[in-house]
Each structure stands twice: as structure tokens, then as C-alpha cells.
mmCIF file with all atom_site columns, C-alpha atoms in Angstrom:
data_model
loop_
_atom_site.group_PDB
_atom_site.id
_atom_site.type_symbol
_atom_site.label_atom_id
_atom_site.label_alt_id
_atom_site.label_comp_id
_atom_site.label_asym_id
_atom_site.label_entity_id
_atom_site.label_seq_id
_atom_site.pdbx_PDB_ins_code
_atom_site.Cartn_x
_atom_site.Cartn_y
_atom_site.Cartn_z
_atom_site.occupancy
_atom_site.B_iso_or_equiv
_atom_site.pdbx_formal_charge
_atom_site.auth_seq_id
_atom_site.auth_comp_id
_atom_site.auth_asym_id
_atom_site.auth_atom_id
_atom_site.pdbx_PDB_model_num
ATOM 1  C CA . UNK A 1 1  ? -21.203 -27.352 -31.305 1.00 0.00 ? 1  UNK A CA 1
ATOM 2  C CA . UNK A 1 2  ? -21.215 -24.226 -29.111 1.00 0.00 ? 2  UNK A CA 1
ATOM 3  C CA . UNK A 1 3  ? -17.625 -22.111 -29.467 1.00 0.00 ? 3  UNK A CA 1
ATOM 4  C CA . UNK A 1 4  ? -16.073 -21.170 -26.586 1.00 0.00 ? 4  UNK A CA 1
ATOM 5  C CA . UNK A 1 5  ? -14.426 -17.876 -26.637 1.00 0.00 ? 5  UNK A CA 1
ATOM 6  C CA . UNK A 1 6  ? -10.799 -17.587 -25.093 1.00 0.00 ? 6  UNK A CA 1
ATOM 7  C CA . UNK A 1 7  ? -10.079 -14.166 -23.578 1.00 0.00 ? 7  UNK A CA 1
ATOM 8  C CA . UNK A 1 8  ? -7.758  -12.304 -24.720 1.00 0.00 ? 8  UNK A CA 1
ATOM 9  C CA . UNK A 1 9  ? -4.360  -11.014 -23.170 1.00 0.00 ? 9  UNK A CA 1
ATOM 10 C CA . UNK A 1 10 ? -4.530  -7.374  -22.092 1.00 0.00 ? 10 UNK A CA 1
ATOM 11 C CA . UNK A 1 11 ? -1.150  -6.717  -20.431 1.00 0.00 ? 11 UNK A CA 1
ATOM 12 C CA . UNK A 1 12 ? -2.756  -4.978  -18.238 1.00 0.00 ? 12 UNK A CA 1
ATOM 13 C CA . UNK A 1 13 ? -0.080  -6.072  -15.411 1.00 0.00 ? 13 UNK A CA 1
ATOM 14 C CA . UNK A 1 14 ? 2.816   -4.389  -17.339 1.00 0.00 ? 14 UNK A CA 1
ATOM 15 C CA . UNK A 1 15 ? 2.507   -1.422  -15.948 1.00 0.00 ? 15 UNK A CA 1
ATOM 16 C CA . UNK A 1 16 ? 1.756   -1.834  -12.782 1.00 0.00 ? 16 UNK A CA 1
ATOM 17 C CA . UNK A 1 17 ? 4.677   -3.769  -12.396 1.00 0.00 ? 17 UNK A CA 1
ATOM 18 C CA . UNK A 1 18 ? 6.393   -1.318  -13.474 1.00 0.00 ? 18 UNK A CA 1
ATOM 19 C CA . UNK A 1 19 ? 4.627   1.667   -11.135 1.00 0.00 ? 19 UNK A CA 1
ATOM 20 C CA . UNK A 1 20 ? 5.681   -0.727  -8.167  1.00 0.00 ? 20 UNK A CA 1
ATOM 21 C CA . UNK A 1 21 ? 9.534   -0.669  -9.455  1.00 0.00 ? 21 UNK A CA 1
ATOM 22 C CA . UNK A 1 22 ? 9.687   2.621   -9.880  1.00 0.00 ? 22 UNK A CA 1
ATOM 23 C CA . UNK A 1 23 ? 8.299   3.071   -6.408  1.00 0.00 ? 23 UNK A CA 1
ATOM 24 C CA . UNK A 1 24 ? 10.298  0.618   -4.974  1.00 0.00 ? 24 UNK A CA 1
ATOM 25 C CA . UNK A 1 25 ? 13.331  2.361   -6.445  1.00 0.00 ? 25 UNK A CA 1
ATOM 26 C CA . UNK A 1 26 ? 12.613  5.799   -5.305  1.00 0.00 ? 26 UNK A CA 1
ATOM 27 C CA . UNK A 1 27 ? 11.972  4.621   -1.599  1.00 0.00 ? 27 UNK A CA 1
ATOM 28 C CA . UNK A 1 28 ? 15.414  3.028   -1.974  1.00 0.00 ? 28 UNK A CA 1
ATOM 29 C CA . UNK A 1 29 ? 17.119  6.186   -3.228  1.00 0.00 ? 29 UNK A CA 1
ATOM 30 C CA . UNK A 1 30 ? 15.338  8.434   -0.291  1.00 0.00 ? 30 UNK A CA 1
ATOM 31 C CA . UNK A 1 31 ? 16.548  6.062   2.442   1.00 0.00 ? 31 UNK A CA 1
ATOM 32 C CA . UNK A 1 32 ? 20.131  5.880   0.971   1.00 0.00 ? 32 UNK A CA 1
ATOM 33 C CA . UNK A 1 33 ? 20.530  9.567   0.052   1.00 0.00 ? 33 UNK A CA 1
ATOM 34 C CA . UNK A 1 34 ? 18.328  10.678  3.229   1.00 0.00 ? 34 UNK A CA 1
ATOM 35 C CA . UNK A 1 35 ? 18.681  7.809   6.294   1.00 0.00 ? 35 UNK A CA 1
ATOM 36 C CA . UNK A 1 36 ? 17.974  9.971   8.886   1.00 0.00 ? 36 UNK A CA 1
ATOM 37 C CA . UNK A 1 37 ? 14.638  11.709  7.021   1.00 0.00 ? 37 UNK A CA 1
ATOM 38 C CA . UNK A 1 38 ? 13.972  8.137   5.758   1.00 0.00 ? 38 UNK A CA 1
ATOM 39 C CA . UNK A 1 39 ? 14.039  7.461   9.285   1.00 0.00 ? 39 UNK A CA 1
ATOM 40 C CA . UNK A 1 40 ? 11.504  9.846   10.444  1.00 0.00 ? 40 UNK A CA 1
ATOM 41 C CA . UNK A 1 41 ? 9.093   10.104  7.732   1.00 0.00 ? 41 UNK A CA 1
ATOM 42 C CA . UNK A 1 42 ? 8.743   5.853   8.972   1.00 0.00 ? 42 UNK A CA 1
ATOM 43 C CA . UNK A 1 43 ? 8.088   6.179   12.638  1.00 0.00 ? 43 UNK A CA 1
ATOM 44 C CA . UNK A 1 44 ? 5.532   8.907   11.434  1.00 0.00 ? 44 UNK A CA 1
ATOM 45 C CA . UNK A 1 45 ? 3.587   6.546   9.192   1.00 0.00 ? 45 UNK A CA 1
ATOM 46 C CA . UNK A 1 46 ? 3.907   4.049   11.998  1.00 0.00 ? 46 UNK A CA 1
ATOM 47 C CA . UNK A 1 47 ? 2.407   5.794   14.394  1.00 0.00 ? 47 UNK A CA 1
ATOM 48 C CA . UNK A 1 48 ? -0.198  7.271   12.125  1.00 0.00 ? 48 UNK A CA 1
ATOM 49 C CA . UNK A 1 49 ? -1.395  3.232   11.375  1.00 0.00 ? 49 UNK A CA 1
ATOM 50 C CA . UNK A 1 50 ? -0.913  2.293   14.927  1.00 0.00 ? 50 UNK A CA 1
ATOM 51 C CA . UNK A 1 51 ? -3.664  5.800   15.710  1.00 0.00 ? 51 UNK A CA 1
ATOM 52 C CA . UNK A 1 52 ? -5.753  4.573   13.357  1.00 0.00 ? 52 UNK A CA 1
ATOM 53 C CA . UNK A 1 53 ? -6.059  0.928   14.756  1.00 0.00 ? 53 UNK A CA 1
ATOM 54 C CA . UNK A 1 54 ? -6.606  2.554   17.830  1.00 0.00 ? 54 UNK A CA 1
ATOM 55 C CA . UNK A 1 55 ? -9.315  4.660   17.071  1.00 0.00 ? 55 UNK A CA 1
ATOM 56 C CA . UNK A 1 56 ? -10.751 1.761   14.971  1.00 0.00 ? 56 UNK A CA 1
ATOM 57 C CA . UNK A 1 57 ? -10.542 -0.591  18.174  1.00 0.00 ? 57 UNK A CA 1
ATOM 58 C CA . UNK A 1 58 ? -12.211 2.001   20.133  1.00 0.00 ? 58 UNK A CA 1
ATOM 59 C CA . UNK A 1 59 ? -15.194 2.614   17.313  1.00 0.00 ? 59 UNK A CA 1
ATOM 60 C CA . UNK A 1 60 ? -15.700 -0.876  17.318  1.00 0.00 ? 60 UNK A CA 1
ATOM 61 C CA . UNK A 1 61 ? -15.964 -1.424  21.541  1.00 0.00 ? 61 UNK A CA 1
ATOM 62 C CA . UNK A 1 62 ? -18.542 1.358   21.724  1.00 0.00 ? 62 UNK A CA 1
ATOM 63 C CA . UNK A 1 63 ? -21.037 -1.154  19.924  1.00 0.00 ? 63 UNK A CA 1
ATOM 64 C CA . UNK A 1 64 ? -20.353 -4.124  22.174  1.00 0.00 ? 64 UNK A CA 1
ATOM 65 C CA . UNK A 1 65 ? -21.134 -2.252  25.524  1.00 0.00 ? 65 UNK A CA 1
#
């Protein structure tokens, strides 16, 4: 009879559960101590992903012609 090995719990999730509250948290803090800065520092990241769609898009239509 062959034995069949269970694995074993790590808890490995623990703390990155709890590097994602504590994250969470702080983000919460800036935008209620800081709305306006909160604000700004979110348009900013926007329009930093939205740039780097773009330039994406635009890498990508170069190969097709």
C-alpha cells in the first residue's frame, strides 16, 4: 500500500493578509487626513496607467503594419 503524503499547512497567507490591511489602512488614513493630496497623487497614477496603455497600444500596432 503506497502512503500518500498530506502537505502540510504553512500559513504562509497570514501575513500577507495582514501587509494588505495595513496597506489598506494607511491609504484610508492619507485620503481622510489629506483629501485634496489623496486627490492628486490618484489622477497622477491614473494618468501614468492610462500612458502606459498607450504606449503599449502603440508598441503593439507597429508590428501589425
Amino acid at each position: 500500500m503506497a502512503k500518500t503524503h498530506m502537505p502540510l499547512p504553512t500559513g504562509g497567507k497570514t501575513l500577507s493578509k495582514l501587509i494588505s490591511a495595513f496597506v489598506a489602512v494607511a491609504l484610508l488614513v492619507i485620503a481622510v487626513k489629506h483629501p485634496s493630496e489623496a486627490a492628486t497623487m490618484v489622477k497622477a497614477l491614473g494618468g501614468a496607467i492610462v500612458d502606459v496603455i498607450e504606449r503599449l497600444w502603440t508598441f503593439v500596432q507597429q508590428f501589425g503594419g
